Coordinates of C-alpha atoms and ligand atoms in Angstrom, one line a residue:
Chain A
M1 CA -86.5 -13.0 -11.2
L2 CA -85.2 -9.5 -10.9
T3 CA -82.0 -10.3 -12.7
L4 CA -84.1 -11.9 -15.5
I5 CA -86.1 -8.7 -15.9
Q6 CA -82.9 -6.7 -15.7
T7 CA -81.3 -8.8 -18.4
L8 CA -84.4 -8.6 -20.6
G9 CA -84.5 -4.8 -20.1
R10 CA -80.8 -4.4 -20.9
Y11 CA -81.2 -6.4 -24.1
T12 CA -84.3 -4.5 -25.1
I13 CA -82.6 -1.1 -24.6
E14 CA -79.5 -2.4 -26.4
F15 CA -81.6 -3.5 -29.3
I16 CA -83.4 -0.2 -29.6
A17 CA -80.2 1.7 -29.3
E18 CA -78.6 -0.4 -32.0
T19 CA -81.6 0.0 -34.3
G20 CA -81.4 3.7 -33.8
R21 CA -77.7 3.8 -34.6
M22 CA -78.3 1.8 -37.7
F23 CA -80.9 4.2 -39.0
L24 CA -78.7 7.2 -38.1
F25 CA -75.9 5.5 -40.0
V26 CA -78.0 5.0 -43.2
L27 CA -79.4 8.6 -42.9
S28 CA -76.0 10.2 -42.7
T29 CA -74.9 8.0 -45.6
A30 CA -77.7 9.3 -47.6
A31 CA -76.9 12.9 -46.7
L32 CA -73.3 12.5 -47.6
A33 CA -74.1 10.7 -50.8
V34 CA -75.6 13.8 -52.4
R35 CA -72.7 16.1 -51.2
P36 CA -69.6 16.5 -53.3
P37 CA -66.9 15.3 -53.8
Y38 CA -68.3 12.5 -55.9
R39 CA -65.8 9.6 -56.1
F40 CA -67.0 7.8 -59.3
N41 CA -63.8 5.8 -59.3
N42 CA -64.6 4.3 -55.9
L43 CA -68.2 3.6 -57.1
F44 CA -66.9 1.7 -60.2
K45 CA -64.6 -0.3 -58.1
Q46 CA -67.4 -1.3 -55.8
V47 CA -69.8 -2.1 -58.6
H48 CA -67.0 -4.4 -59.9
F49 CA -66.5 -6.0 -56.6
I50 CA -70.2 -6.4 -55.6
G51 CA -71.7 -6.8 -59.0
V52 CA -69.3 -8.2 -61.6
R53 CA -67.5 -10.5 -59.3
S54 CA -70.8 -12.0 -58.1
L55 CA -71.8 -12.9 -61.7
F56 CA -70.4 -16.4 -61.7
V57 CA -72.1 -17.4 -58.5
I58 CA -75.4 -15.9 -59.6
V59 CA -75.3 -17.7 -63.0
L60 CA -74.6 -21.0 -61.3
T61 CA -77.3 -20.6 -58.7
A62 CA -79.8 -19.4 -61.3
I63 CA -79.4 -22.2 -63.7
F64 CA -79.8 -24.9 -61.0
A65 CA -82.6 -23.1 -59.4
G66 CA -84.4 -23.0 -62.8
M67 CA -83.7 -26.6 -63.4
V68 CA -84.9 -27.9 -60.1
L69 CA -88.0 -25.7 -60.3
A70 CA -88.9 -27.2 -63.7
L71 CA -88.4 -30.8 -62.5
Q72 CA -90.3 -30.2 -59.3
G73 CA -93.0 -28.3 -61.1
Y74 CA -93.4 -30.9 -63.8
Y75 CA -93.9 -33.6 -61.2
T76 CA -96.6 -31.6 -59.4
L77 CA -98.3 -30.2 -62.5
T78 CA -98.7 -33.6 -64.2
R79 CA -100.8 -34.8 -61.3
F80 CA -103.4 -32.2 -62.3
G81 CA -102.8 -32.6 -66.0
A82 CA -101.6 -29.1 -66.2
E83 CA -98.0 -29.6 -67.4
G84 CA -98.6 -26.9 -70.1
M85 CA -98.4 -24.4 -67.3
L86 CA -94.8 -25.3 -66.5
G87 CA -93.4 -22.3 -68.2
P88 CA -95.4 -19.7 -66.2
A89 CA -94.9 -21.6 -63.0
V90 CA -91.1 -21.5 -63.3
A91 CA -91.0 -17.9 -64.6
L92 CA -93.3 -16.5 -62.0
S93 CA -91.6 -18.2 -59.1
I94 CA -88.2 -16.9 -60.3
I95 CA -89.2 -13.4 -61.2
R96 CA -91.3 -12.7 -58.2
E97 CA -89.5 -14.6 -55.4
L98 CA -86.5 -16.7 -56.1
G99 CA -84.6 -14.3 -58.3
P100 CA -84.4 -11.4 -55.9
V101 CA -84.2 -13.5 -52.7
L102 CA -81.5 -15.9 -53.9
T103 CA -79.5 -13.1 -55.5
G104 CA -79.7 -11.2 -52.2
L105 CA -78.5 -14.2 -50.3
M106 CA -75.7 -15.0 -52.6
V107 CA -74.5 -11.5 -52.7
T108 CA -74.6 -11.4 -48.9
G109 CA -72.5 -14.6 -48.7
R110 CA -70.0 -13.5 -51.4
A111 CA -69.7 -9.8 -51.2
G112 CA -71.4 -8.8 -47.9
S113 CA -69.1 -10.8 -45.7
A114 CA -66.1 -9.4 -47.5
L115 CA -67.4 -5.8 -47.1
A116 CA -67.9 -6.3 -43.4
A117 CA -64.4 -7.9 -42.9
E118 CA -62.7 -5.3 -45.1
L119 CA -64.2 -2.3 -43.2
G120 CA -63.7 -4.1 -39.9
I121 CA -60.0 -4.5 -40.6
M122 CA -59.7 -0.9 -41.7
R123 CA -61.4 0.1 -38.4
I124 CA -59.1 -2.0 -36.1
R125 CA -56.0 -1.0 -37.9
E126 CA -56.9 2.7 -37.5
Q127 CA -57.2 3.2 -41.3
V128 CA -60.6 4.7 -40.8
D129 CA -59.1 7.1 -38.2
A130 CA -56.4 7.9 -40.7
L131 CA -59.0 9.0 -43.2
E132 CA -60.7 11.2 -40.7
V133 CA -57.4 12.9 -39.7
M134 CA -56.8 13.8 -43.3
G135 CA -60.1 15.6 -43.2
I136 CA -61.9 13.1 -45.3
S137 CA -65.3 11.8 -44.2
S138 CA -64.8 8.1 -43.8
V139 CA -68.5 7.4 -44.2
Q140 CA -68.5 9.3 -47.5
F141 CA -65.3 7.7 -48.7
L142 CA -66.0 4.1 -47.6
V143 CA -69.7 3.5 -47.0
V144 CA -71.4 5.7 -49.7
P145 CA -69.8 4.0 -52.7
R146 CA -70.5 0.5 -51.3
I147 CA -74.2 1.2 -50.6
L148 CA -74.7 2.8 -54.0
A149 CA -73.0 -0.1 -55.7
G150 CA -75.4 -2.4 -53.9
L151 CA -78.4 -0.4 -55.0
L152 CA -77.1 -0.5 -58.6
S153 CA -75.9 -4.1 -58.8
L154 CA -78.6 -6.1 -57.1
P155 CA -81.4 -5.2 -59.7
I156 CA -79.1 -6.0 -62.6
L157 CA -77.9 -9.2 -61.0
T158 CA -81.5 -10.1 -60.4
V159 CA -82.5 -9.6 -64.0
I160 CA -79.5 -11.8 -65.0
F161 CA -80.7 -14.4 -62.5
D162 CA -84.2 -14.3 -63.9
V163 CA -83.1 -14.8 -67.5
I164 CA -80.6 -17.6 -66.7
G165 CA -83.2 -19.3 -64.3
I166 CA -85.8 -19.3 -67.0
F167 CA -83.3 -20.7 -69.4
G168 CA -82.5 -23.5 -66.8
G169 CA -86.1 -24.3 -66.7
Y170 CA -86.1 -24.5 -70.5
L171 CA -83.2 -26.9 -70.5
I172 CA -85.2 -29.3 -68.3
A173 CA -88.6 -28.8 -69.9
V174 CA -87.7 -28.9 -73.5
Q175 CA -84.4 -30.9 -73.6
L176 CA -85.2 -33.5 -70.9
L177 CA -89.0 -33.6 -70.7
E178 CA -89.5 -33.1 -74.4
M179 CA -92.0 -30.3 -74.1
S180 CA -92.3 -28.0 -77.1
S181 CA -90.3 -24.9 -76.7
G182 CA -93.3 -22.9 -78.1
T183 CA -95.5 -24.1 -75.2
Y184 CA -92.8 -23.2 -72.6
F185 CA -92.2 -19.7 -73.9
S186 CA -95.6 -18.6 -75.0
G187 CA -97.0 -19.7 -71.6
I188 CA -94.4 -17.4 -70.0
E189 CA -95.2 -14.6 -72.4
S190 CA -98.9 -14.6 -71.7
A191 CA -98.7 -15.2 -67.9
V192 CA -96.0 -12.7 -66.8
V193 CA -97.2 -9.1 -66.5
M194 CA -95.2 -6.0 -65.9
R195 CA -96.3 -5.9 -62.3
D196 CA -94.5 -9.2 -61.6
I197 CA -91.3 -7.8 -63.0
S198 CA -91.5 -4.6 -61.1
T199 CA -92.3 -6.4 -57.8
G200 CA -89.1 -8.4 -58.4
L201 CA -87.1 -5.3 -59.1
I202 CA -88.4 -3.4 -56.1
K203 CA -87.4 -6.4 -54.0
A204 CA -83.9 -6.5 -55.5
F205 CA -83.5 -2.8 -54.9
C206 CA -84.4 -3.2 -51.2
F207 CA -82.2 -6.2 -50.8
G208 CA -79.3 -4.3 -52.3
L209 CA -79.8 -1.7 -49.6
I210 CA -80.1 -4.2 -46.8
V211 CA -77.0 -6.2 -47.7
T212 CA -74.7 -3.2 -48.1
W213 CA -76.2 -1.2 -45.3
I214 CA -76.0 -4.0 -42.7
C215 CA -72.6 -5.3 -43.8
T216 CA -70.9 -1.8 -43.9
Y217 CA -72.5 -0.9 -40.6
K218 CA -71.3 -4.0 -38.9
G219 CA -67.8 -3.6 -40.4
Y220 CA -67.6 0.1 -39.7
Y221 CA -68.3 -0.3 -36.0
A222 CA -66.3 -3.5 -35.5
K223 CA -64.9 -4.0 -32.0
R224 CA -61.2 -4.1 -31.4
G225 CA -59.1 -7.2 -32.2
A226 CA -59.4 -10.0 -34.7
E227 CA -62.3 -11.3 -32.7
G228 CA -64.2 -8.1 -33.3
V229 CA -63.8 -8.4 -37.0
S230 CA -64.9 -12.1 -37.1
Q231 CA -67.9 -11.2 -34.9
A232 CA -68.8 -8.3 -37.1
T233 CA -68.6 -10.5 -40.2
T234 CA -70.8 -13.2 -38.8
S235 CA -73.5 -11.0 -37.4
A236 CA -73.5 -9.0 -40.7
V237 CA -74.2 -12.1 -42.7
V238 CA -76.8 -13.5 -40.3
L239 CA -78.6 -10.3 -39.9
S240 CA -78.8 -9.3 -43.5
S241 CA -79.9 -12.8 -44.5
V242 CA -82.7 -12.8 -42.0
L243 CA -83.7 -9.3 -42.9
I244 CA -83.8 -10.2 -46.6
L245 CA -86.4 -12.9 -45.8
V246 CA -88.4 -10.8 -43.4
C247 CA -88.4 -7.9 -45.8
D248 CA -89.4 -10.3 -48.7
Y249 CA -92.5 -11.3 -46.8
F250 CA -93.6 -7.8 -46.1
I251 CA -93.0 -6.5 -49.7
T252 CA -94.9 -9.5 -51.0
S253 CA -97.8 -9.0 -48.7
V254 CA -98.0 -5.3 -49.6
L255 CA -97.6 -5.6 -53.3
L256 CA -99.5 -8.8 -54.0
Chain B
M1 CA -21.7 21.4 -26.8
T2 CA -24.0 23.3 -24.6
Q3 CA -21.7 24.4 -21.8
P4 CA -19.7 27.2 -23.4
Y5 CA -22.9 29.1 -24.2
I6 CA -24.2 29.3 -20.7
Q7 CA -22.2 32.3 -19.8
E8 CA -23.3 34.4 -22.7
P9 CA -27.1 34.6 -23.0
N10 CA -27.1 37.4 -25.5
R11 CA -24.8 35.6 -27.9
I12 CA -27.0 32.5 -27.5
Q13 CA -30.2 34.4 -28.3
E14 CA -28.6 35.8 -31.4
E15 CA -27.2 32.5 -32.6
A16 CA -30.4 30.8 -32.0
L17 CA -32.4 33.2 -34.2
P18 CA -34.5 31.1 -36.6
L19 CA -32.8 32.3 -39.7
P20 CA -33.5 30.9 -43.2
I21 CA -31.3 27.9 -43.7
G22 CA -29.0 29.6 -46.3
E23 CA -28.2 32.4 -43.9
R24 CA -27.7 30.0 -41.1
L25 CA -25.2 27.9 -43.1
L26 CA -23.4 31.1 -44.0
R27 CA -23.1 32.3 -40.5
N28 CA -21.8 28.9 -39.4
Q29 CA -19.3 29.1 -42.2
C30 CA -20.5 25.8 -43.7
I31 CA -20.6 27.5 -47.1
T32 CA -19.1 30.7 -48.6
P33 CA -21.2 33.7 -49.5
Q34 CA -20.4 33.1 -53.1
Q35 CA -21.7 29.5 -53.0
L36 CA -25.0 30.8 -51.4
Q37 CA -25.3 33.4 -54.1
E38 CA -24.8 30.8 -56.8
A39 CA -27.4 28.5 -55.2
L40 CA -29.9 31.4 -54.9
Q41 CA -29.4 32.3 -58.5
R42 CA -29.9 28.8 -59.6
Q43 CA -33.1 28.6 -57.6
A44 CA -34.3 31.9 -59.1
G45 CA -34.0 30.3 -62.5
E46 CA -36.4 27.5 -61.6
S47 CA -40.0 27.6 -62.4
D48 CA -41.0 27.4 -58.7
P49 CA -38.2 28.7 -56.5
K50 CA -38.5 27.5 -52.9
E51 CA -36.4 29.1 -50.2
H52 CA -36.7 26.1 -47.9
L53 CA -35.2 23.8 -50.5
I54 CA -31.9 25.8 -50.6
G55 CA -30.2 23.0 -48.7
K56 CA -31.1 20.6 -51.5
T57 CA -29.9 23.0 -54.2
L58 CA -26.5 23.4 -52.3
I59 CA -26.1 19.6 -52.1
E60 CA -27.0 19.2 -55.8
M61 CA -24.3 21.9 -56.7
G62 CA -21.7 20.0 -54.6
H63 CA -21.2 22.9 -52.2
I64 CA -22.0 20.8 -49.1
S65 CA -22.5 17.1 -48.4
H66 CA -25.8 15.9 -47.1
P67 CA -24.4 14.7 -43.8
A68 CA -22.6 18.0 -43.3
L69 CA -25.8 19.9 -43.9
L70 CA -27.7 17.7 -41.4
E71 CA -25.0 18.1 -38.9
C72 CA -25.1 21.8 -39.2
L73 CA -28.9 21.8 -38.8
F74 CA -28.5 19.7 -35.7
H75 CA -26.1 22.2 -34.2
Q76 CA -28.6 24.9 -34.9
L77 CA -31.3 23.0 -33.1
T78 CA -28.9 22.6 -30.2
R79 CA -28.4 26.3 -30.0
E80 CA -32.1 26.9 -30.2
R81 CA -32.7 24.4 -27.4
V82 CA -30.2 26.3 -25.2
A83 CA -31.9 29.5 -26.0
Y84 CA -35.3 28.0 -25.3
Q85 CA -34.1 26.9 -21.9
L86 CA -33.0 30.4 -21.0
N87 CA -36.2 31.9 -22.3
P88 CA -38.9 29.3 -22.5
S89 CA -41.6 31.6 -23.9
A90 CA -43.6 30.5 -26.9
P91 CA -47.3 30.8 -27.6
A92 CA -49.3 27.6 -27.2
I93 CA -50.8 26.2 -30.3
I94 CA -52.5 23.2 -28.7
R95 CA -54.0 23.5 -25.2
F96 CA -55.6 20.8 -23.0
D97 CA -57.9 22.2 -20.4
N98 CA -58.5 19.8 -17.5
V99 CA -59.2 16.9 -19.9
A100 CA -60.5 13.7 -18.5
K101 CA -61.2 10.5 -20.4
T102 CA -62.4 7.1 -19.3
L103 CA -61.9 4.2 -21.7
D104 CA -63.3 0.7 -20.9
G105 CA -63.9 1.8 -17.3
R106 CA -60.3 2.9 -16.9
Q107 CA -59.5 6.5 -16.2
V108 CA -56.8 7.1 -18.9
L109 CA -56.7 10.9 -18.7
D110 CA -57.3 12.5 -15.4
G111 CA -57.5 16.2 -15.5
L112 CA -54.8 16.7 -18.1
N113 CA -53.5 20.3 -18.5
L114 CA -51.1 20.6 -21.3
E115 CA -49.7 23.2 -23.7
I116 CA -47.8 22.5 -26.9
P117 CA -45.6 25.5 -27.9
A118 CA -46.0 26.7 -31.4
H119 CA -43.2 26.3 -33.9
K120 CA -41.2 24.1 -31.6
I121 CA -40.4 20.4 -31.4
T122 CA -42.1 18.8 -28.4
A123 CA -41.5 15.3 -27.1
I124 CA -44.1 13.5 -25.1
I125 CA -42.6 10.7 -22.9
G126 CA -44.1 8.4 -20.3
I127 CA -44.5 4.7 -19.6
S128 CA -46.4 2.4 -22.0
G129 CA -50.1 2.5 -21.5
G130 CA -49.8 5.9 -19.9
G131 CA -52.2 7.5 -22.3
K132 CA -49.8 9.1 -24.7
S133 CA -51.5 7.9 -27.9
V134 CA -54.9 8.8 -26.4
T135 CA -53.6 12.3 -25.8
L136 CA -52.5 12.6 -29.4
K137 CA -55.9 11.4 -30.6
H138 CA -57.6 14.1 -28.6
M139 CA -55.5 16.7 -30.4
V140 CA -57.1 15.8 -33.7
G141 CA -60.5 15.1 -32.4
L142 CA -60.4 11.4 -33.0
M143 CA -61.4 11.0 -29.3
R144 CA -63.5 13.4 -27.4
P145 CA -62.9 14.2 -23.7
D146 CA -65.5 13.3 -21.1
R147 CA -64.7 16.5 -19.4
G148 CA -62.6 19.5 -20.3
D149 CA -61.6 21.0 -23.7
V150 CA -58.9 20.7 -26.3
W151 CA -58.0 23.9 -28.1
V152 CA -56.1 24.2 -31.4
G153 CA -55.3 27.8 -31.8
D154 CA -58.6 29.5 -31.1
Q155 CA -60.7 26.5 -32.1
P156 CA -62.2 24.1 -29.5
I157 CA -61.5 21.0 -31.6
S158 CA -63.2 18.8 -28.9
R159 CA -66.5 20.5 -29.7
L160 CA -66.3 20.8 -33.5
S161 CA -67.9 18.5 -36.1
G162 CA -68.5 18.3 -39.8
Q163 CA -66.8 20.7 -42.1
K164 CA -65.4 22.9 -39.3
L165 CA -63.7 19.9 -37.8
N166 CA -62.3 18.8 -41.2
A167 CA -60.9 22.3 -41.7
V168 CA -59.0 22.2 -38.4
R169 CA -57.8 18.6 -39.1
R170 CA -56.3 19.6 -42.4
R171 CA -53.8 21.7 -40.4
F172 CA -52.5 18.4 -38.9
S173 CA -50.9 15.3 -40.0
L174 CA -50.7 12.3 -37.7
L175 CA -48.3 9.3 -37.9
F176 CA -50.2 6.5 -36.1
Q177 CA -48.3 4.2 -33.8
E178 CA -49.1 1.2 -36.1
G179 CA -48.7 3.3 -39.3
A180 CA -52.3 2.8 -40.5
L181 CA -51.3 2.5 -44.2
F182 CA -54.1 1.5 -46.5
D183 CA -53.7 -2.2 -47.2
S184 CA -55.3 -1.9 -50.7
L185 CA -52.8 0.7 -51.9
N186 CA -49.1 0.4 -52.6
V187 CA -46.6 2.6 -50.9
T188 CA -46.6 5.3 -53.7
D189 CA -50.4 5.5 -53.7
N190 CA -50.5 5.6 -49.9
V191 CA -48.2 8.5 -49.8
A192 CA -50.0 10.2 -52.7
F193 CA -53.4 9.6 -51.2
P194 CA -53.7 12.7 -49.0
L195 CA -52.4 14.9 -51.8
R196 CA -54.9 13.4 -54.3
E197 CA -57.8 13.7 -52.0
T198 CA -57.3 17.0 -50.3
T199 CA -55.2 19.1 -52.7
A200 CA -55.6 20.4 -56.2
L201 CA -52.1 19.5 -57.2
T202 CA -51.5 18.0 -60.7
E203 CA -50.5 14.4 -61.0
V204 CA -47.0 15.4 -62.1
E205 CA -46.5 17.5 -59.0
I206 CA -47.9 14.8 -56.8
R207 CA -45.5 12.2 -58.3
H208 CA -42.6 14.5 -57.8
R209 CA -43.5 15.2 -54.1
V210 CA -44.1 11.5 -53.4
E211 CA -40.7 10.6 -54.9
T212 CA -39.0 13.2 -52.8
A213 CA -40.8 12.1 -49.6
L214 CA -39.9 8.5 -50.2
Q215 CA -36.3 9.4 -50.8
E216 CA -36.2 11.3 -47.5
V217 CA -37.3 8.3 -45.6
N218 CA -34.9 6.1 -47.5
L219 CA -37.6 4.1 -49.3
A220 CA -36.8 5.2 -52.9
G221 CA -37.6 2.3 -55.3
M222 CA -40.0 0.7 -52.8
G223 CA -43.1 2.5 -54.1
H224 CA -44.6 -0.5 -55.8
K225 CA -44.7 -2.7 -52.7
F226 CA -47.9 -3.2 -50.7
P227 CA -47.9 -2.6 -46.9
D228 CA -48.1 -6.3 -46.1
E229 CA -44.9 -6.8 -48.1
L230 CA -42.9 -4.4 -45.9
S231 CA -41.1 -5.0 -42.6
G232 CA -42.3 -3.1 -39.5
G233 CA -39.6 -0.4 -39.9
M234 CA -40.3 0.1 -43.5
K235 CA -44.1 0.5 -42.8
K236 CA -43.3 3.1 -40.2
R237 CA -41.1 5.0 -42.6
A238 CA -43.7 4.9 -45.4
A239 CA -46.3 6.2 -42.9
L240 CA -43.9 8.9 -41.9
A241 CA -43.5 9.9 -45.5
R242 CA -47.3 10.1 -45.8
A243 CA -47.5 12.3 -42.7
L244 CA -44.8 14.7 -44.0
V245 CA -45.9 14.9 -47.6
T246 CA -48.9 17.1 -47.1
Q247 CA -46.7 19.8 -45.4
P248 CA -49.2 20.5 -42.6
E249 CA -48.4 23.1 -40.0
I250 CA -48.7 20.7 -37.1
I251 CA -47.1 17.3 -37.3
L252 CA -48.0 14.6 -34.7
L253 CA -45.8 11.6 -34.6
D254 CA -46.7 8.6 -32.5
E255 CA -43.4 6.7 -31.8
P256 CA -41.8 7.4 -35.1
T257 CA -38.6 5.5 -34.1
A258 CA -40.1 2.6 -32.1
G259 CA -38.9 -0.8 -33.4
L260 CA -36.3 0.6 -35.7
D261 CA -32.5 -0.1 -35.7
P262 CA -30.3 2.6 -34.2
I263 CA -29.1 3.9 -37.6
I264 CA -32.6 4.4 -38.9
E265 CA -33.6 5.8 -35.6
N266 CA -30.9 8.4 -35.9
A267 CA -31.8 9.1 -39.5
I268 CA -35.4 9.7 -38.5
H269 CA -34.3 12.2 -35.8
Y270 CA -32.2 14.0 -38.4
L271 CA -35.2 13.9 -40.8
I272 CA -37.5 15.5 -38.2
C273 CA -34.8 18.1 -37.4
D274 CA -34.4 18.8 -41.1
T275 CA -38.1 19.1 -41.7
Y276 CA -38.4 21.4 -38.7
M277 CA -35.5 23.7 -39.8
R278 CA -36.9 24.0 -43.3
T279 CA -40.5 24.6 -42.4
R280 CA -40.7 25.7 -38.7
Y281 CA -43.8 23.6 -38.3
T282 CA -45.0 22.6 -34.8
I283 CA -43.9 19.0 -34.3
V284 CA -45.2 16.8 -31.5
C285 CA -43.4 13.5 -31.1
I286 CA -44.2 10.6 -28.7
S287 CA -41.0 8.8 -28.1
H288 CA -39.4 6.0 -26.1
A289 CA -36.0 6.9 -27.4
V290 CA -34.9 8.2 -24.0
P291 CA -32.4 9.8 -23.4
A292 CA -31.6 10.4 -27.1
I293 CA -34.8 12.3 -27.7
F294 CA -33.8 15.1 -25.3
D295 CA -31.2 16.2 -27.9
W296 CA -33.8 16.5 -30.6
C297 CA -36.6 18.6 -29.1
H298 CA -37.1 22.0 -27.4
H299 CA -39.8 21.0 -25.1
V300 CA -40.6 17.8 -23.2
V301 CA -43.9 16.7 -21.6
V302 CA -43.8 13.8 -19.1
L303 CA -47.2 12.1 -18.9
H304 CA -47.8 9.9 -15.9
R305 CA -51.1 8.4 -14.7
G306 CA -53.2 10.6 -16.9
R307 CA -51.6 13.8 -15.9
V308 CA -48.6 15.9 -16.8
L309 CA -45.9 15.1 -14.3
A310 CA -43.5 17.7 -15.7
S311 CA -43.1 19.8 -18.7
G312 CA -40.5 22.3 -19.8
P313 CA -37.4 22.8 -21.9
S314 CA -35.7 19.5 -22.7
L315 CA -32.5 20.5 -20.9
D316 CA -34.5 21.2 -17.6
I317 CA -36.3 17.9 -17.8
R318 CA -33.1 16.0 -18.6
N319 CA -31.5 17.3 -15.4
S320 CA -34.7 17.0 -13.3
T321 CA -34.3 15.7 -9.8
D322 CA -37.9 14.3 -9.6
P323 CA -37.5 10.6 -8.7
T324 CA -40.1 9.4 -11.1
I325 CA -38.6 11.3 -14.0
K326 CA -35.1 10.2 -13.0
Q327 CA -36.3 6.6 -12.9
F328 CA -37.9 6.9 -16.3
I329 CA -34.8 8.3 -17.9
S330 CA -32.4 5.8 -16.3
G331 CA -34.8 2.8 -16.7
D332 CA -34.2 1.6 -13.1
L333 CA -36.5 -1.1 -11.7
D334 CA -36.2 0.4 -8.3
G335 CA -38.1 3.6 -7.8
P336 CA -41.6 5.2 -7.6
I337 CA -42.8 3.4 -10.7
Q338 CA -43.4 -0.3 -9.7
V339 CA -43.7 -2.5 -12.8
I340 CA -42.8 -5.9 -11.2
Ligands
ADP401 N1 -59.9 2.8 -28.2 C1 -59.7 2.4 -27.0 N2 -60.6 1.8 -26.3 C2 -60.4 1.4 -25.1 N3 -59.3 1.6 -24.4 C3 -58.3 2.2 -25.0 C4 -58.4 2.7 -26.3 N4 -57.2 3.2 -26.7 C5 -56.4 3.1 -25.6 N5 -57.0 2.5 -24.6 C6 -56.5 2.3 -23.2 O1 -55.9 3.5 -22.8 C7 -54.7 3.3 -22.1 C8 -53.6 4.2 -22.7 O2 -53.4 3.8 -24.0 P1 -52.3 4.5 -24.9 O3 -52.6 6.0 -25.0 O4 -52.3 3.8 -26.2 O5 -50.9 4.3 -24.2 P2 -49.5 4.8 -24.7 O6 -49.1 5.8 -23.7 O7 -48.6 3.6 -24.6 O8 -49.6 5.3 -26.0 C9 -54.4 1.8 -22.2 O9 -54.8 1.2 -21.0 C10 -55.3 1.3 -23.3 O10 -55.7 0.0 -23.0
MG402 MG1 -49.0 4.6 -27.8

C-alpha cells in the first residue's frame, strides 16, 4: 500500500516537474526568438521541411476526407430530405474541425517525428554541446526556427486542406451524386461565416505550436543512446497527437 | 636530446625563449639571415602580413622544406620542455577548485584540484572512464560541478550563464571525443560554421581559412563529403580542423589521436606543435598515446579515481616512481590498477 502511494507520488511529482520544464522551455524559446541574431535562412529551411514537404500528404488526406464526408453526409441527409445542405455540412466540418485537426496530426506524423529524431541524434552525438561551446545558444539556433516554422506553416497548410477538402466533397456531390454545383457552392457561401474560418485558423495556430514545441522539447532532451532517441520520438508523437485532440476540445468549447 | 642541456641551465633558459618562429629558425641555423629578410619583405608586400605565417612563406619560397620546419619546431618544443622542467612556473589559466561531480549515481570527480598553465601544452592522461572527458566539459561549462568551482582566468565559468558564459566560451574551442560534426553539413561547411556564426569575416576570407585548415589536417579536396561518408580518422581530423580554424586562445582536444594510424598520429602531434609555436595558445590534450605524448607537452596531469594523482613537467612525470603512474605508462596488468 505504502509503495503504491510512493509510486503514485513519484509519478505525480515527475509529471509536475516535466510540465514545468516544458513551460520553461517554451518561455525561453519565446525570449530567444525576439533576440538577435535572426537566422532567416534556418527559418526558411524549416518552413520548407515542415510546410512544403508536408503538402503532398495534406492534399491526399484532404481530398479523401472531403470525399468521405460528402458520401457519409449525403447518406445521412437524404434520410431527412435535406441533401441540399450537403455543401455546408462538408464545409463546416472541414473548416471548423477536420481541417486543423487532421493537418495537425499529419504534420505530427510526418514532420514532428522527424524533428524529435533529428534533435535527439544531435543531442546524443554531442552536436548540441558543440553549438554551445562555440558560444551559440542551441535553443535559439535549433528550436526557435522550428517552432516559428510550425506557427507559420500550420495555418497555411490548414487553408490548403480546407480548399482541397471542399473540392473533394464537390467531386462526390456533383460528379458522382449528380447534385448541381450551384447548390453545393451557394450553400457553402451562405452558411460559412468569418467566425468559422477564424476558429479553424486559431486552432491551426495552436496545433502548430503544440507539434513543434512538444517534438523539439522531446528531441532536445533525449536520453543517451539509440534507445533514448527512439523513446523521445515515440513519446513526442503520442503526446502531441493527444494534446492536439484535447486542445481541440477546449478551443471548440470556448469559441463555440 | 635532453641530456646535454642538463648541465647548463642558463643556456637552456636562453634557448627556450619563446621567440618568433623566424628568429628561432635563424638561431638554429635552419635558414640564413638573408632568407629570413627576403621572406619578411615578401610578407610586407602582402595585403595582410602575418608574422606567425612566416614558416609558410619560407616554405613557399623554397628556403626550407615543410618536414624540416616541423622538425625544427619540435626541437624547439623539446628545449622549452627542458626549461619548463627546471623552472616550472607559469600562471594558471584554468583552475579547478575542489570540484566534485556525480553522474548516474557514480562519483566521477571527487574533490578535483587542477591547474592548467597558460600558454603551455598540457596533456591529461588516465585510464578510460576515469573522468577525463568530464573534466574537459567542466572547463567550458558544459557540465557544472556539484561542489567546487572552475575558474577560467578570473571568471568562475561554473557559475556563469547567458551572454557572459558565451563570452568566456568564445575563448575556447573543443574537439569532442566523437568529433560532433554536424551531420547535415559537409566538411567545408562544418569547418566554416563557427567562422560564419561567430565572426564577421567575409565569405572569401572564410573560404581561404577553411581551405588552409583542411590542408593542415591533410583533408584537402575532401570538403564536399558529409560526415557519414568519412572514416573515423577522417572525421576526427575534420573536427580538429573545425577546432583550430577559429584560432581561440585555449584549445581543448579530447583524444585527437585515438583510433588513428601511427603516421597520422605523428602528423597530428606535429600539427599541434606547429599550432602552438605559431600562436602560443594554451593547449589541453587528453591522450592515450603514452608514452609518445610526453615528448609533445610541457605539462602532464594524471587523473585517477576523480582526483589528480600527479601533475608536473612532462619529464618529471615520465620518470615518476609512483607505482600507479609507472603501471599506466608501461601498460602492465600487474600493479595497483586492477582491470581483470
Ligand atoms: N553525460 C553523462 N551522464 C552520465 N554519466 C556520464 C556522462 N558522461 C560521462 N559519464 C560517466 O562518467 C565516467 C567518466 O567518463 P569520461 O569522462 O567520459 O571518461 P574518460 O576518462 O574515458 O574520458 C564514466 O563512468 C561515464 O559513464
Ligand atoms: Mg573520454
